[in-house]
Short mmCIF file of C-alpha atoms in Angstrom, two decimals:
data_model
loop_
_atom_site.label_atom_id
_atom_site.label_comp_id
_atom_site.label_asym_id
_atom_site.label_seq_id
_atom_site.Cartn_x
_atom_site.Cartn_y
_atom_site.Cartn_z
CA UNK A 1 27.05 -62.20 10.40
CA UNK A 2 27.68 -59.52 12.99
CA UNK A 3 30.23 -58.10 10.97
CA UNK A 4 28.07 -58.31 7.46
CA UNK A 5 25.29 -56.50 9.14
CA UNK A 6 27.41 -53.46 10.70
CA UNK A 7 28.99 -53.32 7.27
CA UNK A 8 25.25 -53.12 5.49
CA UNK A 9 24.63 -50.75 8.27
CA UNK A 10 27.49 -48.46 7.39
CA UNK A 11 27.35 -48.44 3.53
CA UNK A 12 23.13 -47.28 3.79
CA UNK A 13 24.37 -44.53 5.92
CA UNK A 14 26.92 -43.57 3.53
CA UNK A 15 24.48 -43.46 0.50
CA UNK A 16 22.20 -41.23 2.26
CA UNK A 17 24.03 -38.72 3.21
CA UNK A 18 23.46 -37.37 -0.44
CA UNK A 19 24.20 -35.57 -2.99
CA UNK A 20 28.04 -36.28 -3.91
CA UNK A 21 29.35 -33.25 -3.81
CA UNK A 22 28.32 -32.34 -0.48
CA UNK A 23 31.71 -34.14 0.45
CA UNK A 24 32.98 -34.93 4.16
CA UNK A 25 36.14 -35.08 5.10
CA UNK A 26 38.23 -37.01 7.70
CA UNK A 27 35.75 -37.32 10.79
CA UNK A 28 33.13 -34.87 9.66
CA UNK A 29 29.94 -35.00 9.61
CA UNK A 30 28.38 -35.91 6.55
CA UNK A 31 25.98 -33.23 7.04
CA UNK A 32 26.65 -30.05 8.36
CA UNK A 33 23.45 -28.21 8.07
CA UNK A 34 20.93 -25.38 8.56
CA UNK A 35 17.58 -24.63 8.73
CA UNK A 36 17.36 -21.45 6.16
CA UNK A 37 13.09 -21.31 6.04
CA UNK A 38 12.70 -17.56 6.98
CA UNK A 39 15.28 -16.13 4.91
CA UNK A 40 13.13 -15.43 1.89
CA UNK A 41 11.02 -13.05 4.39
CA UNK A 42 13.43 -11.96 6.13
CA UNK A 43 14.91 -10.53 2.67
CA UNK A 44 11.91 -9.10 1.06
CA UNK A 45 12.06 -7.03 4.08
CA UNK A 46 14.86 -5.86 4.51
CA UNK A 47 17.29 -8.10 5.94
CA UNK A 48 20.89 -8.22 5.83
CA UNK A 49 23.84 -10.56 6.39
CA UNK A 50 27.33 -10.17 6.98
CA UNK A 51 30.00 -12.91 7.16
CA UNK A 52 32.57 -12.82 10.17
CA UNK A 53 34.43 -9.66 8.94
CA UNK A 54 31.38 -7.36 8.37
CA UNK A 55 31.34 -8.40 4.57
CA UNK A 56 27.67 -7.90 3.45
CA UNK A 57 26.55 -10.51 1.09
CA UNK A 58 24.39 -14.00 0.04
CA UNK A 59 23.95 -15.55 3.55
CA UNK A 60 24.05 -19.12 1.61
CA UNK A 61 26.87 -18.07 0.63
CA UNK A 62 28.51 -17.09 3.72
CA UNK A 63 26.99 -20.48 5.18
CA UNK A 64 28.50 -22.38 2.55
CA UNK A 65 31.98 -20.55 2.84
CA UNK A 66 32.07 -21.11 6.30
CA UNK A 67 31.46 -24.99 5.56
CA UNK A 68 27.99 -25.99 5.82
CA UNK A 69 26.66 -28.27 3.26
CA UNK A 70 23.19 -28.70 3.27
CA UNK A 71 20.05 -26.52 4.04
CA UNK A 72 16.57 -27.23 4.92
CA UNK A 73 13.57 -25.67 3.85
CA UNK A 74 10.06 -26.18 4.93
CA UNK A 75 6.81 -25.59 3.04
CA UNK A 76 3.47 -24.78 4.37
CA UNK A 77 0.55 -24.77 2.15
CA UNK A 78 -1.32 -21.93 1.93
CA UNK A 79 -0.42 -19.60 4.37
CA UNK A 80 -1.78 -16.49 5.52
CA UNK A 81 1.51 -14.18 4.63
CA UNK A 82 2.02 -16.01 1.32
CA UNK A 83 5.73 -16.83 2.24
CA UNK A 84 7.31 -20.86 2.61
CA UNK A 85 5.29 -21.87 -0.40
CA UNK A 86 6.51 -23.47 -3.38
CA UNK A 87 7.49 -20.23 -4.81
CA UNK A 88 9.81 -19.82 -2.25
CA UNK A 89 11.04 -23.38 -1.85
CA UNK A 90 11.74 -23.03 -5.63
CA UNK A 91 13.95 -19.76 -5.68
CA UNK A 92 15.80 -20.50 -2.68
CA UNK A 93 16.28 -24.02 -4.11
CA UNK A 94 18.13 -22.41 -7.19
CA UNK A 95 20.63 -20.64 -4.63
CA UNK A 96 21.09 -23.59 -2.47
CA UNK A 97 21.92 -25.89 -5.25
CA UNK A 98 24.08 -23.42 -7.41
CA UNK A 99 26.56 -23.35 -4.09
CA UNK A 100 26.72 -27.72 -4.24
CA UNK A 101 24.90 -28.04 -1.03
CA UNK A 102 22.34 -30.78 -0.58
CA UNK A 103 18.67 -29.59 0.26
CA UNK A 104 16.43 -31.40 2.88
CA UNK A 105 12.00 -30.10 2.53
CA UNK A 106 10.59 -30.51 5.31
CA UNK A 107 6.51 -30.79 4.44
CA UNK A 108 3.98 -29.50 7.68
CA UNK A 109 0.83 -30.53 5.79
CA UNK A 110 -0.38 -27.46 6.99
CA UNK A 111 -1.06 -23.34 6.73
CA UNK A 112 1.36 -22.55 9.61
CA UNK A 113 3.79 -24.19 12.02
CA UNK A 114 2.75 -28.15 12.38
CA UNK A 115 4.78 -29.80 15.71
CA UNK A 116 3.66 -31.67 18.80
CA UNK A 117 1.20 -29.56 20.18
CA UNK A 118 -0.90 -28.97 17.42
CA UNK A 119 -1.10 -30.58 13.70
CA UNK A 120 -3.63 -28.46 11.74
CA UNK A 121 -5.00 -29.14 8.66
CA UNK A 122 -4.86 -26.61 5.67
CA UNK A 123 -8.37 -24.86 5.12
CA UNK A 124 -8.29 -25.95 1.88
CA UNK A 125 -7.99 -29.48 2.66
CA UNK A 126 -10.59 -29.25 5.79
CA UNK A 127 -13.74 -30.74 4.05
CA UNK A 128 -12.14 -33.98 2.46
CA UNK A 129 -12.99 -37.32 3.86
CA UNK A 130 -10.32 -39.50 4.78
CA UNK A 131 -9.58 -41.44 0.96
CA UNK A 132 -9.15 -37.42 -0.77
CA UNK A 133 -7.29 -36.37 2.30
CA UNK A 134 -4.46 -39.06 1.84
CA UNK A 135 -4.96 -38.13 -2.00
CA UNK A 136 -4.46 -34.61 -1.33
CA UNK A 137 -0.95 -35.37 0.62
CA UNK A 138 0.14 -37.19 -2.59
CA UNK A 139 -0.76 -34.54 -4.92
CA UNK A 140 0.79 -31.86 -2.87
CA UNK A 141 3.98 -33.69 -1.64
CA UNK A 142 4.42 -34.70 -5.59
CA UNK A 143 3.88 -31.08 -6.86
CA UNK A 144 6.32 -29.78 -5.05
CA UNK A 145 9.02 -31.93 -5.26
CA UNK A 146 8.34 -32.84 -9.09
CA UNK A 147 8.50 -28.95 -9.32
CA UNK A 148 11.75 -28.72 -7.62
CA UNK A 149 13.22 -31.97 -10.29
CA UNK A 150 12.05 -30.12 -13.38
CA UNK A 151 14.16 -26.89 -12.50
CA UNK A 152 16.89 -29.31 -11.70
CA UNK A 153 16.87 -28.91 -7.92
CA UNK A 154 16.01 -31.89 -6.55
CA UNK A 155 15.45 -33.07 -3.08
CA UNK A 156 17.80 -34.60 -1.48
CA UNK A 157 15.67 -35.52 1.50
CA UNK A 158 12.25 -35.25 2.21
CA UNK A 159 10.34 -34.56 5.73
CA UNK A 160 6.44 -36.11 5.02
CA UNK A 161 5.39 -34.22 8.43
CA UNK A 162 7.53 -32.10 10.76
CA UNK A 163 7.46 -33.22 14.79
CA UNK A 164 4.79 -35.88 13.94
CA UNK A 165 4.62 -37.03 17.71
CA UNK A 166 1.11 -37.51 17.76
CA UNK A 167 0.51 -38.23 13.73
CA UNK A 168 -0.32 -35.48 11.25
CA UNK A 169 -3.62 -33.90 10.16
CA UNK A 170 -5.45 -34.19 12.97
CA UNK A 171 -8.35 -35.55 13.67
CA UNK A 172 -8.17 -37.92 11.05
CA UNK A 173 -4.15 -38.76 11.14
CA UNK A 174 -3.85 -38.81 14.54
CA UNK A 175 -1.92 -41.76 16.16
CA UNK A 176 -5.39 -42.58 18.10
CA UNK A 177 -6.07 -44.34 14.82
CA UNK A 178 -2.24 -45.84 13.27
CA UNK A 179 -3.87 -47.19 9.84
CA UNK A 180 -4.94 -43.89 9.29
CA UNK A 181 -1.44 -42.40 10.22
CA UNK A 182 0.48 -44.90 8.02
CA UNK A 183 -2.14 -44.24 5.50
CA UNK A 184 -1.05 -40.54 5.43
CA UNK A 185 2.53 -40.70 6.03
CA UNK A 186 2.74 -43.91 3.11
CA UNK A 187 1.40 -41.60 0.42
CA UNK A 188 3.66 -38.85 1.41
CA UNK A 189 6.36 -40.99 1.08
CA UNK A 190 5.20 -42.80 -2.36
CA UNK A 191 5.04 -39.41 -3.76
CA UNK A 192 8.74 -38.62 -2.77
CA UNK A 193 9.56 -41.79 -4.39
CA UNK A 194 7.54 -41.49 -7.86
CA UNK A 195 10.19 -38.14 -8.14
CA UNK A 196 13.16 -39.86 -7.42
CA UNK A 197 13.32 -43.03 -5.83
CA UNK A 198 17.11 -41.97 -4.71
CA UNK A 199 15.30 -39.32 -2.85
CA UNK A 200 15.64 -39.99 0.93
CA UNK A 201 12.37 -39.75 3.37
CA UNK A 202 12.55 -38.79 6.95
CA UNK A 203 10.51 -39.24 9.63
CA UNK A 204 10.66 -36.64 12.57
CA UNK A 205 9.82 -36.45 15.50
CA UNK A 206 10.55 -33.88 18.59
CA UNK A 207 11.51 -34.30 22.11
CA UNK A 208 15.11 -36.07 21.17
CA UNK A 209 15.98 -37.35 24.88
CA UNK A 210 12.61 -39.57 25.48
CA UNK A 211 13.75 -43.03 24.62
CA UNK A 212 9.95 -44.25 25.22
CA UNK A 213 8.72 -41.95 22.94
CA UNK A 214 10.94 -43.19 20.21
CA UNK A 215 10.51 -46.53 20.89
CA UNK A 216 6.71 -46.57 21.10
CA UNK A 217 6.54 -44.29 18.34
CA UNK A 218 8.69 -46.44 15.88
CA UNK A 219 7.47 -49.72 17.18
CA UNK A 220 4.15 -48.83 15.70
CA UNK A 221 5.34 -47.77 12.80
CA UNK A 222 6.96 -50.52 12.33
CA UNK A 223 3.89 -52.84 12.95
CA UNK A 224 1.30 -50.27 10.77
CA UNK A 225 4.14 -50.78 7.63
CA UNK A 226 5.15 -47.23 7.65
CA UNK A 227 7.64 -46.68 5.22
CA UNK A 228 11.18 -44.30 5.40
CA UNK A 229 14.56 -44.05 5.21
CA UNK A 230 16.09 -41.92 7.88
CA UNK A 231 15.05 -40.98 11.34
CA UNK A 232 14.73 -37.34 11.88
CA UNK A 233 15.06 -35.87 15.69
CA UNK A 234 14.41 -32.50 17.67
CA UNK A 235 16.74 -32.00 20.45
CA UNK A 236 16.76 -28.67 21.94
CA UNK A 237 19.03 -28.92 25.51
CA UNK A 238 17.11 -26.69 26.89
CA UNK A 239 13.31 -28.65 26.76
CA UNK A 240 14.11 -32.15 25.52
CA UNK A 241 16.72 -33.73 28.48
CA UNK A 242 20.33 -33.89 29.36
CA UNK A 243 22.41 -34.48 26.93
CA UNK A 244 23.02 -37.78 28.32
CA UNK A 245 19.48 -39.03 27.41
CA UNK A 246 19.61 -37.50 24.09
CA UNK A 247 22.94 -39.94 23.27
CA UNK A 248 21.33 -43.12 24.94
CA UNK A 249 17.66 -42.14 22.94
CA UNK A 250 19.93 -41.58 19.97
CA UNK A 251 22.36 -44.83 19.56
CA UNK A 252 19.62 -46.63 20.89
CA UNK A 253 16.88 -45.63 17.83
CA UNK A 254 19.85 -45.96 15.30
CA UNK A 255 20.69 -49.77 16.35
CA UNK A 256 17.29 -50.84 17.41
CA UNK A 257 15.97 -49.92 13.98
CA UNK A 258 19.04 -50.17 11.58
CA UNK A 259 17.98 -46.60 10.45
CA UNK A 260 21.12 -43.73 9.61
CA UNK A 261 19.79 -40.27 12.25
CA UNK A 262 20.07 -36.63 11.58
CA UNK A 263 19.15 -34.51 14.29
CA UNK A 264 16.82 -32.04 11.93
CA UNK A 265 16.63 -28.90 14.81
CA UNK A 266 19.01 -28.15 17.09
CA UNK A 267 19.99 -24.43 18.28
CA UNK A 268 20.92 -22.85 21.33
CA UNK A 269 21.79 -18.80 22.44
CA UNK A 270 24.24 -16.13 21.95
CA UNK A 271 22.73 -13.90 24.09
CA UNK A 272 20.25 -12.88 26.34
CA UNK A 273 19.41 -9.07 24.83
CA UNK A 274 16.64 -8.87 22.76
CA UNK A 275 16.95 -7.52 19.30
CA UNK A 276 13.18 -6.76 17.82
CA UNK A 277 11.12 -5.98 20.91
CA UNK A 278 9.34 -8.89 21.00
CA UNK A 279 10.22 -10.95 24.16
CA UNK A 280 12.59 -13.87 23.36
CA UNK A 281 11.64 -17.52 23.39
CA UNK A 282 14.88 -18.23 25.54
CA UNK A 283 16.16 -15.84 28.19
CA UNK A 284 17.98 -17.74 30.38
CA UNK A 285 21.74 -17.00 31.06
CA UNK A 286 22.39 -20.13 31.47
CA UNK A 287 19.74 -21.87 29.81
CA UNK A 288 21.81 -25.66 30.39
CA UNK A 289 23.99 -26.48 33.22
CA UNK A 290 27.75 -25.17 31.98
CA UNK A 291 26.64 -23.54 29.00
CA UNK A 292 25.80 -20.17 29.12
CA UNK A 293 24.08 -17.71 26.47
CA UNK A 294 26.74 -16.16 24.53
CA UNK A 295 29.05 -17.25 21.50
CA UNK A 296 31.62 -19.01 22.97
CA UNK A 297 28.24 -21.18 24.58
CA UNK A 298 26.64 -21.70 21.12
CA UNK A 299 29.76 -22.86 19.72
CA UNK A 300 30.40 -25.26 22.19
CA UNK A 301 26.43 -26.62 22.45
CA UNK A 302 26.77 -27.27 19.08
CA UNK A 303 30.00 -29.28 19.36
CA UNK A 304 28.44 -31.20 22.16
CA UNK A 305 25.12 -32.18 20.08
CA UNK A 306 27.71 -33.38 16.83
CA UNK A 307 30.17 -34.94 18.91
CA UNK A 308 27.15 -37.65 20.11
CA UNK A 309 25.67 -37.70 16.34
CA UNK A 310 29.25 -38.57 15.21
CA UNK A 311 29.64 -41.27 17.98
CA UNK A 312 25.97 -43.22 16.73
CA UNK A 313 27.35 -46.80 16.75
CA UNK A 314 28.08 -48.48 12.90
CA UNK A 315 28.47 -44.92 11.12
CA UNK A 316 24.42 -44.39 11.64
CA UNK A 317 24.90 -40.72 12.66
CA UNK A 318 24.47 -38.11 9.53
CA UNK A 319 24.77 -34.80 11.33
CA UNK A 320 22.82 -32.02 12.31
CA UNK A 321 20.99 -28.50 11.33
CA UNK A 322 21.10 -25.61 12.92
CA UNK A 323 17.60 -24.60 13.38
CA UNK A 324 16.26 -21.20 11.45
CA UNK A 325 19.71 -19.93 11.40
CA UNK A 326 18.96 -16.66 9.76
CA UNK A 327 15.67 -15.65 11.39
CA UNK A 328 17.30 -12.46 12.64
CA UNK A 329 15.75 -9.47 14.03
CA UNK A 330 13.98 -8.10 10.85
CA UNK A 331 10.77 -5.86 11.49
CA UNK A 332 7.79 -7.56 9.01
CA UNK A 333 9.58 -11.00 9.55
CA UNK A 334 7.66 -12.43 12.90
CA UNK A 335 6.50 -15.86 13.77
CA UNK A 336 2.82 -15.61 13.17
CA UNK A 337 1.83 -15.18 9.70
CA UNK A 338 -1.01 -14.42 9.82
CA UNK A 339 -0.16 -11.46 12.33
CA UNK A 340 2.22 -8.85 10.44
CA UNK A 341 2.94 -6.89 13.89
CA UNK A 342 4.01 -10.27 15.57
CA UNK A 343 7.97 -10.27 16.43
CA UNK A 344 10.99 -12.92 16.30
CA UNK A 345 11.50 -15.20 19.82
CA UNK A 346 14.54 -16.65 17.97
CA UNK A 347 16.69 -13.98 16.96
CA UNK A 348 19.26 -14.81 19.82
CA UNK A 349 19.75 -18.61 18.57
CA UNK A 350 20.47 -17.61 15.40
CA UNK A 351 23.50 -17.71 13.27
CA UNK A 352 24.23 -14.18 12.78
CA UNK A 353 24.48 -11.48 15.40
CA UNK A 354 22.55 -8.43 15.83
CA UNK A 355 25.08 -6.83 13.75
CA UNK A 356 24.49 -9.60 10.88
CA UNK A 357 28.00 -10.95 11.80
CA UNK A 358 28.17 -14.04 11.58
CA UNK A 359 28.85 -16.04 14.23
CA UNK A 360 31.42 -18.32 15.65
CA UNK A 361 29.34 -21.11 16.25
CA UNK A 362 28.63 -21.02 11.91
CA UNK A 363 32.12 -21.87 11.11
CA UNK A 364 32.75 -24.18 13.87
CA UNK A 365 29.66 -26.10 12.77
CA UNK A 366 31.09 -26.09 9.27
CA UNK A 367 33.91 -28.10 10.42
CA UNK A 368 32.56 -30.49 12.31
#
């Protein structure tokens, strides 16, 4: 029986790792990812990307030639700067797709960045009671990814709620209340399945080394019949543990739930110089013990963080992206958007350099 259920275990993984052609070979990951959100901003204003030889040219491209196979996109709702809407999700779908890679959405259910510390609602969506709220997830998470199906882009994978640690929408889907937050997160995920029910939905969470977190988190879930496919994790070295508690939290989700795991944001610097003149996020020189801020330290964080998804007992590791890889240094392209004069604190844990080189740490993630 032991043996039947590791094999069960292993062919789930396998099917979600989709679609086909986003092909893995001997010992690689099955995904091999990046988070691309910013780069429809970052060209309308200006920006450029090289691959490894100074070659200017599509930076999907230059992912996908360097071996990356999937990308992830997130949508806000109605934000202020009119950028990671459907419109965007749409066109950059087109590109993504065209190259063979698969394409995760990740939906924030709100106007502007959605994590731990704060899940707002969209204006729009402010006045509804409780019943039109969960309605207006459905109609939203459908639109979007019904969109993407028509033009023959599909999702691959769906996020209904990014870093959900403490539930989504708050007030009314915070975890305080659990039938409300299953209520929430079940019509996201009914949507995702009236598009295509081989459409894969993760749930995320942040903080990737906090084993109690997981387990209280997904214990409830599990008792308020919330409904997925994958479990998605944050692990940042830097904020979220040693690297030690991120492999225990992350075999031990995997087994105790019989779920496949992707770690959905991961990142780490190439430098501590600042390219935009807006203070980094990161400015450590060595911002974890032996790994210091500079290429040959991004390549080898990155190696670290697949090597443990690889090792997730009964094939349950998927892989890992490469959080907002191309948010380089572009003037117009800052983190607040509803502030047009706000700068980039991530430039340095991108993928590119601040000569829009690519990096080594982009081709050495491609063959992982």
């Amino acid at each position: 029986m032991k043996r039947l259920l590791t094999a069960l275990l292993l062919v789930t993984a396998l099917a979600v790792a989709q679609p086909a052609q986003a092909q893995a070979g001997p010992g690689r990951l099955q995904i091999r990812g990046a988070d691309v959100s910013s780069l429809a901003k970052s060209e309308a204003f200006g920006g450029v990307y090289r691959d490894a030889r100074g070659r200017q040219g599509d930076a999907l491209r230059i992912l996908s030639q360097a071996g990356l196979n999937y990308m992830r996109l997130k949508v806000w709702v109605n934000p202020a700067d009119g950028y990671n809407t459907k419109t965007q999700v749409l066109a950059v779908a087109r590109r993504i797709k065209a190259l063979g890679m698969g394409l995760l959405v990740d939906f924030h259910y709100s106007d502007t960045w959605a994590d731990p510390g704060k899940q707002f609602k969209p204006a729009a969506w402010e006045p509804l009671p409780f019943d039109q709220l969960r309605q207006a997830v459905y109609d939203h998470t459908y639109d979007v990814l019904d969109a993407l199906r028509r033009q023959g882009t599909a999702a691959d994978m769906v996020q209904v709620g990014n870093e959900i640690n403490g539930g989504l929408l708050w007030p009314d889907g915070s975890n305080a209340n659990w039938a409300n937050t299953a209520a929430l997160l079940n019509a996201g995920y009914d949507a995702v399945k009236r598009v295509s029910g081989s459409t894969k939905v993760v749930l995320h969470l942040a903080n990737g080394g906090d084993n109690g977190l997981y387990r209280w988190w997904f214990d409830n879930a599990a008792a308020n019949g919330i409904r997925y496919d994958v479990i998605g994790l944050s692990y940042y070295a830097y904020w979220h543990g040693t690297l030690e508690t991120f492999q225990a939290n992350i075999n031990d989700v995997a087994t105790r739930y019989g779920k496949p795991v992707v770690v959905v944001e991961t990142a780490y610097p190439f430098t501590t110089a600042d390219d935009d003149g807006w203070e980094n996020i990161i400015v450590s020189a060595e911002p974890y013990p032996g790994y210091r801020a500079t290429p040959q330290g991004q390549s080898a964080m990155l190696t670290r963080v697949a090597d443990i998804v690889r090792a997730v007992p009964n094939g349950l590791g998927l892989g890992l992206f490469a959080w907002e890889a191309t948010w380089t240094g572009v003037k117009g392209n800052g983190w607040d958007p509803a502030d047009p004069a706000s700068g980039n604190g991530w430039e340095n844990q991108a993928l590119f350099d601040y000569a829009d080189r690519a990096l080594p740490a982009m081709s050495v993630l491609g063959r992982l």
